[in-house]
XYZ file of C-alpha atoms in Angstrom:
470
model
C -0.063 0.025 -0.162
C 1.190 3.600 -0.484
C 2.636 5.077 2.649
C -0.046 7.683 2.910
C -3.668 7.277 2.176
C -6.977 9.458 2.585
C -10.066 7.245 2.719
C -12.763 9.466 1.562
C -16.511 9.233 1.051
C -18.789 12.246 0.154
C -22.818 12.297 0.493
C -24.235 14.434 -2.692
C -27.339 16.200 -3.802
C -26.986 14.130 -6.863
C -24.656 12.161 -9.385
C -23.183 14.911 -11.506
C -19.837 16.340 -9.893
C -19.993 19.732 -11.691
C -23.709 20.442 -11.197
C -24.517 18.695 -7.919
C -23.109 19.609 -4.752
C -21.488 18.033 -1.611
C -23.639 17.709 1.476
C -21.418 15.347 3.832
C -17.787 14.645 3.789
C -15.454 12.338 5.753
C -12.013 11.592 5.684
C -9.642 8.842 7.577
C -6.055 9.632 6.888
C -3.896 6.576 7.128
C -0.025 6.462 7.181
C 1.917 3.395 7.534
C -1.057 1.486 7.987
C -2.249 3.263 11.127
C -5.191 5.900 11.239
C -3.520 9.173 12.352
C -6.719 11.367 11.437
C -10.716 11.297 11.297
C -12.742 14.102 10.317
C -15.964 14.783 8.983
C -18.623 17.529 8.642
C -22.298 18.193 6.959
C -22.095 20.706 4.229
C -24.206 23.233 3.231
C -24.678 22.336 -0.567
C -26.682 25.806 -1.314
C -29.383 24.002 -3.152
C -32.023 22.065 -2.327
C -31.792 18.140 -1.888
C -33.830 16.151 -3.752
C -36.550 14.171 -1.816
C -35.260 10.611 -3.187
C -31.688 11.547 -2.167
C -33.181 12.333 1.553
C -34.855 9.419 1.733
C -31.840 7.203 0.969
C -29.397 9.100 2.859
C -31.359 10.393 5.864
C -29.499 14.045 5.063
C -32.339 16.322 5.040
C -32.216 20.303 3.765
C -32.909 21.038 7.498
C -29.606 19.073 8.683
C -27.538 21.056 6.163
C -28.930 24.540 6.754
C -26.715 26.353 8.541
C -23.675 23.728 8.293
C -20.346 24.956 6.763
C -20.076 25.669 3.401
C -17.436 23.514 1.259
C -15.386 26.909 0.909
C -15.240 27.289 4.827
C -14.070 23.602 4.935
C -11.486 23.539 2.033
C -8.600 24.500 4.113
C -8.738 21.527 6.498
C -9.671 19.214 3.592
C -6.554 20.086 1.817
C -4.493 19.639 5.039
C -5.884 16.100 5.230
C -5.300 15.368 1.506
C -1.760 16.507 1.348
C 0.505 14.125 0.032
C -1.797 11.126 0.193
C -3.243 8.971 -2.356
C -6.778 9.650 -2.644
C -8.900 6.379 -1.757
C -12.784 5.892 -2.190
C -15.447 3.403 -3.444
C -16.336 4.295 -7.016
C -13.496 6.887 -6.985
C -14.188 8.796 -9.819
C -17.445 9.661 -8.301
C -15.889 11.057 -4.785
C -12.781 12.171 -6.548
C -14.790 14.285 -9.167
C -17.019 15.900 -6.707
C -14.084 16.637 -4.219
C -11.963 18.151 -7.440
C -15.034 20.205 -8.676
C -15.944 21.489 -5.478
C -12.119 22.565 -4.588
C -11.797 24.203 -8.376
C -14.859 26.606 -7.395
C -12.677 27.587 -4.543
C -10.005 28.510 -6.708
C -7.783 25.588 -6.051
C -6.286 23.460 -9.028
C -6.600 19.894 -6.863
C -5.001 16.701 -8.316
C -4.173 13.538 -6.411
C -3.429 9.757 -7.257
C -6.618 7.764 -6.974
C -6.980 4.398 -5.649
C -10.665 3.105 -6.296
C -11.402 0.217 -3.793
C -14.038 -1.216 -6.317
C -11.247 -1.919 -8.661
C -9.341 -3.036 -6.012
C -11.953 -5.577 -5.163
C -12.258 -6.690 -8.598
C -8.430 -7.213 -9.075
C -8.272 -9.435 -5.309
C -11.523 -11.067 -5.964
C -12.128 -11.974 -9.654
C -14.447 -14.795 -9.079
C -17.020 -12.482 -7.347
C -19.738 -10.916 -9.446
C -20.391 -8.016 -6.932
C -18.067 -5.248 -5.809
C -20.483 -2.515 -4.486
C -19.941 -1.435 -0.802
C -23.009 -3.332 0.635
C -21.485 -6.473 -1.232
C -18.103 -5.972 0.691
C -19.773 -5.387 3.889
C -21.513 -8.578 3.782
C -18.749 -10.503 2.217
C -16.227 -9.610 4.658
C -18.219 -8.683 7.629
C -16.776 -4.881 7.738
C -17.809 -2.495 10.378
C -19.934 0.112 9.331
C -21.660 2.427 11.740
C -24.081 4.109 9.524
C -24.546 3.025 5.697
C -24.835 5.889 3.303
C -23.506 8.529 5.768
C -20.102 9.666 4.933
C -18.036 8.617 8.039
C -19.787 5.249 8.179
C -18.991 4.673 4.465
C -15.241 5.548 5.030
C -15.036 3.275 8.105
C -16.130 0.573 5.687
C -13.301 1.337 3.527
C -10.628 1.555 6.386
C -11.953 -1.961 7.501
C -11.655 -3.300 4.079
C -8.186 -2.221 3.697
C -7.025 -4.251 7.085
C -8.844 -7.206 5.693
C -7.256 -7.425 2.286
C -3.626 -6.721 4.192
C -3.989 -9.565 6.335
C -5.170 -11.737 3.251
C -2.698 -11.267 0.468
C 1.002 -11.317 0.244
C 2.434 -7.785 -0.364
C 3.711 -8.764 -3.825
C -0.097 -9.863 -4.841
C -1.828 -6.627 -3.170
C 0.863 -4.206 -4.679
C -0.089 -5.713 -8.194
C -3.787 -5.107 -7.313
C -3.286 -1.498 -6.017
C -1.263 -0.938 -9.371
C -4.354 -2.340 -11.576
C -6.937 0.034 -9.355
C -4.450 3.068 -9.739
C -4.302 3.212 -13.515
C -5.886 5.645 -15.597
C -6.729 5.189 -19.075
C -5.302 7.263 -21.822
C -8.321 9.898 -22.993
C -10.062 10.865 -26.344
C -7.262 9.535 -28.811
C -9.392 9.939 -31.977
C -10.459 13.657 -31.333
C -8.521 15.840 -33.618
C -5.681 18.137 -32.342
C -6.954 21.791 -31.365
C -10.750 20.711 -31.231
C -10.845 21.029 -27.339
C -9.052 24.477 -27.857
C -11.771 25.802 -30.095
C -14.376 25.784 -27.921
C -15.484 29.237 -26.177
C -15.167 29.701 -22.532
C -19.086 30.671 -22.472
C -22.505 28.932 -21.713
C -23.882 26.805 -24.172
C -24.511 22.758 -25.053
C -21.966 20.641 -26.282
C -22.687 17.461 -28.364
C -20.129 14.681 -28.372
C -19.917 12.000 -31.243
C -18.333 8.714 -32.003
C -17.893 9.203 -35.524
C -17.083 12.577 -37.716
C -20.639 14.193 -38.357
C -23.147 14.149 -39.808
C -23.439 10.825 -38.682
C -26.345 11.611 -36.320
C -26.475 7.861 -34.988
C -23.171 8.017 -33.882
C -24.109 10.769 -30.912
C -22.760 9.532 -27.330
C -23.537 12.313 -25.150
C -25.124 15.790 -24.828
C -24.163 18.169 -21.828
C -24.075 21.826 -20.997
C -21.963 24.281 -18.969
C -21.493 27.774 -18.175
C -17.986 27.340 -19.544
C -18.139 24.577 -22.369
C -13.984 24.643 -23.136
C -13.546 23.568 -18.978
C -16.354 21.545 -18.966
C -15.676 19.337 -22.392
C -11.745 19.285 -21.178
C -12.654 17.790 -17.919
C -14.912 15.069 -20.012
C -11.998 13.944 -21.883
C -9.182 14.125 -19.483
C -11.212 11.801 -17.185
C -11.118 14.960 -14.366
C -14.882 14.991 -13.432
C -15.170 11.915 -12.077
C -18.597 11.048 -13.885
C -19.366 7.604 -13.681
C -21.898 7.706 -16.296
C -19.068 8.792 -18.543
C -16.583 5.738 -18.091
C -14.780 5.054 -21.244
C -16.500 7.858 -23.058
C -13.557 9.838 -23.639
C -12.100 6.878 -25.665
C -14.647 6.889 -28.158
C -15.201 10.501 -28.819
C -14.213 11.373 -32.387
C -15.985 14.868 -33.089
C -18.082 17.106 -31.191
C -20.181 20.398 -31.622
C -21.416 23.200 -29.512
C -24.286 25.483 -29.218
C -23.818 28.688 -27.495
C -26.565 29.953 -25.308
C -27.472 33.357 -23.449
C -26.755 31.538 -20.034
C -26.224 28.557 -18.201
C -30.200 28.086 -17.271
C -30.906 28.068 -20.938
C -28.043 25.805 -21.679
C -29.337 23.304 -19.385
C -33.026 23.525 -20.512
C -31.894 23.177 -24.127
C -29.620 20.020 -23.332
C -32.727 18.447 -21.560
C -34.766 18.958 -24.682
C -31.844 17.469 -26.812
C -31.442 14.338 -24.761
C -35.216 13.326 -24.487
C -35.510 14.040 -28.375
C -31.922 12.149 -29.575
C -31.608 9.587 -26.718
C -27.865 9.683 -26.398
C -26.466 6.190 -25.089
C -24.093 7.785 -22.429
C -26.951 9.979 -21.125
C -29.462 8.922 -18.553
C -32.498 9.224 -20.797
C -35.880 9.689 -18.662
C -38.431 7.150 -19.368
C -41.163 9.731 -19.386
C -44.146 7.494 -19.233
C -42.424 5.942 -15.753
C -42.332 9.301 -14.086
C -44.736 8.770 -11.043
C -45.501 10.703 -7.966
C -47.197 9.651 -4.763
C -50.711 10.453 -3.540
C -51.612 9.183 0.127
C -55.286 8.252 0.318
C -55.754 8.149 3.873
C -59.698 6.929 3.609
C -58.281 3.462 2.119
C -58.322 0.689 5.068
C -56.902 -2.047 2.800
C -53.330 -1.709 1.421
C -51.978 0.151 -0.602
C -52.798 3.612 0.720
C -50.143 5.188 -1.346
C -51.268 5.860 -5.033
C -48.955 6.091 -7.975
C -49.807 8.834 -10.035
C -48.106 9.306 -13.598
C -46.821 12.784 -13.787
C -45.100 13.475 -17.324
C -46.760 15.720 -19.594
C -49.548 16.804 -17.152
C -50.730 20.195 -15.654
C -49.364 20.585 -12.124
C -52.538 22.694 -11.336
C -54.547 19.440 -12.022
C -52.887 17.154 -9.831
C -54.799 15.181 -7.428
C -54.430 16.416 -3.568
C -50.933 16.472 -2.458
C -48.094 14.769 -4.276
C -45.123 13.421 -2.650
C -41.725 13.014 -4.654
C -41.118 12.656 -8.281
C -39.647 9.412 -9.315
C -38.169 7.571 -12.360
C -40.142 4.797 -11.952
C -41.780 1.775 -9.640
C -38.199 0.794 -8.822
C -36.950 4.342 -7.673
C -40.280 4.793 -5.550
C -39.885 1.142 -4.071
C -36.193 2.036 -3.224
C -37.347 5.260 -1.238
C -40.169 3.491 0.287
C -38.064 1.002 1.879
C -35.862 3.500 3.216
C -38.716 5.222 4.944
C -40.249 2.011 6.090
C -36.977 0.860 7.761
C -36.258 4.473 9.738
C -40.058 4.967 10.694
C -41.342 1.371 11.177
C -43.820 1.479 8.733
C -45.636 -1.258 7.014
C -44.027 -2.285 3.767
C -47.194 -4.043 2.573
C -49.185 -0.795 3.305
C -46.824 1.231 1.648
C -47.362 -0.926 -1.352
C -43.654 -2.172 -1.557
C -44.377 -5.709 -0.617
C -47.130 -7.888 -1.608
C -50.377 -8.776 0.526
C -49.449 -11.786 2.326
C -51.424 -14.600 3.366
C -50.027 -14.395 6.930
C -50.645 -10.322 7.607
C -48.475 -10.685 10.856
C -45.170 -11.369 8.981
C -43.508 -8.173 8.638
C -44.533 -7.132 12.325
C -42.917 -10.604 13.719
C -39.792 -9.709 11.765
C -39.733 -6.056 13.351
C -40.053 -4.398 10.163
C -43.384 -2.513 10.951
C -45.489 -1.583 14.052
C -47.915 -4.196 13.263
C -50.646 -2.478 11.283
C -50.806 -5.388 8.831
C -51.987 -7.465 12.126
C -54.122 -4.993 13.650
C -51.505 -4.121 16.158
C -51.862 -0.762 15.132
C -54.667 1.286 13.693
C -54.536 2.065 10.272
C -55.477 5.801 10.902
C -52.560 5.830 13.446
C -49.910 4.239 10.940
C -50.964 6.730 8.156
C -50.510 9.610 10.874
C -47.181 8.684 11.029
C -46.511 8.079 7.129
C -47.829 11.477 6.498
C -45.215 12.645 9.013
C -42.555 10.489 7.186
C -43.353 11.508 4.081
C -43.299 15.212 4.739
C -39.443 14.969 3.392
C -40.885 14.082 0.026
C -43.126 17.136 -0.407
C -42.917 19.066 -3.482
C -41.834 22.451 -3.166
C -44.670 24.942 -3.841
C -44.269 27.352 -6.783
C -43.131 30.463 -5.183
C -45.234 32.672 -7.180
C -48.990 33.230 -8.439
C -48.606 31.926 -11.737
C -46.242 32.611 -15.054
C -42.754 34.324 -14.608
C -39.771 35.357 -17.207
C -36.324 34.694 -16.677
C -33.824 36.905 -18.702
C -30.191 35.695 -19.664
C -27.541 37.693 -21.657
C -24.311 36.252 -22.612
C -21.314 37.894 -21.149
C -20.440 39.563 -24.699
C -24.134 40.972 -25.129
C -24.576 38.968 -28.393
C -27.093 36.616 -27.196
C -30.302 37.399 -25.159
C -32.996 34.580 -23.784
C -36.229 35.165 -21.921
C -37.716 31.760 -20.509
C -41.310 31.772 -19.797
C -42.229 29.568 -16.743
C -45.347 28.583 -15.091
C -45.597 25.973 -12.270
C -42.352 24.404 -12.812
C -42.820 24.263 -16.342
C -41.258 25.684 -19.196
C -43.681 27.427 -21.609
C -41.154 28.692 -23.985
C -37.845 30.854 -24.617
C -37.933 33.658 -26.696
C -34.574 35.187 -28.023
C -36.232 38.635 -28.919
C -38.993 40.932 -27.589
C -41.394 39.985 -30.521
C -41.386 36.014 -29.533
C -41.619 36.967 -26.194
C -44.877 38.953 -26.577
C -46.237 35.869 -28.886
C -45.282 33.639 -26.118
C -47.237 35.711 -23.512
C -50.312 36.199 -25.812
C -50.072 32.124 -26.649
C -49.933 31.019 -23.149
C -48.754 27.237 -24.100
C -50.225 24.837 -22.077
C -48.381 23.846 -18.863
C -46.584 20.345 -19.317
C -44.799 18.783 -16.567
C -41.003 17.321 -17.408
C -38.945 15.881 -14.574
C -35.586 16.987 -15.964
C -36.721 20.524 -16.248
C -38.206 20.525 -13.006
C -34.851 19.315 -11.426
C -32.967 21.980 -13.545
C -35.485 24.852 -12.365
C -35.230 23.705 -8.593
C -31.660 23.897 -8.972
C -31.621 27.382 -10.428
C -34.294 29.073 -8.339
C -32.584 27.825 -4.914
C -30.598 30.451 -5.538
C -31.367 34.138 -3.908
C -29.944 35.961 -6.606
C -31.656 34.059 -9.359
C -35.134 34.241 -7.694
C -34.390 38.433 -7.221
C -34.085 38.524 -11.266
C -37.625 36.788 -11.750
C -40.184 38.897 -13.378
C -43.647 37.887 -12.425
C -46.217 38.265 -14.799
C -49.432 37.009 -13.461
């Protein structure tokens, strides 16, 4: 093993290191096989934590409110990282988040990286699963709090102790070398192409063959700085797991400049939906669902799954909790709630009705509503309280609004017309804006656009620039 290691885990608002933010970070520094420092902190991400992330990690907006910003923690973090190999599980993810966060603080951080997923694969090739849950089960690792930063970092420390005693030094060194190897990036991209990109907001499209081979489109992304963003993709610097191996396939690229970062994100989401590039996470719009609690039901399930895509939010029934990409994402979130609050997975609709209604009570999974050990009303009262973290954010204005953007050089302008989290349209001049305001296209909910707008409007400066029109 390298003499100095920094075992790191971060919890975040999402999976995109350049756009999402850290909510919790933990570091265990190991020198010559001994832990010499342990440090962790919640982090105020400055943007909302999506409901499904809160359900998985248990880290809520209320917990991070008032926590230090990442900038306030950066100095102590850099001290712990100094001279150490950066060790994490799925290390591209954690390294990407830490590197992007430090870069926003003006620190061009780089380190040697050791991925414990790759290390496990190199040492245990006969095993199929190498996720952290699999390692914890397989090796009996210590993890005091799964999906919390220090708990997961402790599991990594325990894993390193296990393998240090299980393999000879030569075999371990060879596996470490494999786990630290970085692939060569973007060999097929023409020289000078990256340098031709502007350092301005826009959308970029990466192709596996020279254009106009439309079928070769690999990925669509957006950024407020096209040049640095694309360079980070193609040099493996951003750590986005979904883009693993993408750089080696890229042979061509194009870009579309926009008036600002919001317009770039909205345009990219439309292009992804229309063209479905293989390296983007493409939402199955027919599977976008919300939850409605129907307390009047005595029999399970009491949570109705309501299709949301393309619908008018003003027409949704009652209160909608959460927005999910399909039944599997709903089941995962509800199981997390059930475990933390001892709710009945049958009544929540994630387990089937059983011939023996007391099964989940005897297993300790719930408080007994399925076997009349708790009244449905009492259970559903607790359920409503647990669902509060999934409650959708209300639209802060009475009706439609306009958000204006202008590029730094003053050459491009855009006015985005929005109503109840729905994009009604974008105008690049005043005549088109007047047409949009008079036409008022119907509201049609889109999950990706909703998440973009939630992040954007979380900023007080962005909210202050909103122009209400109703």
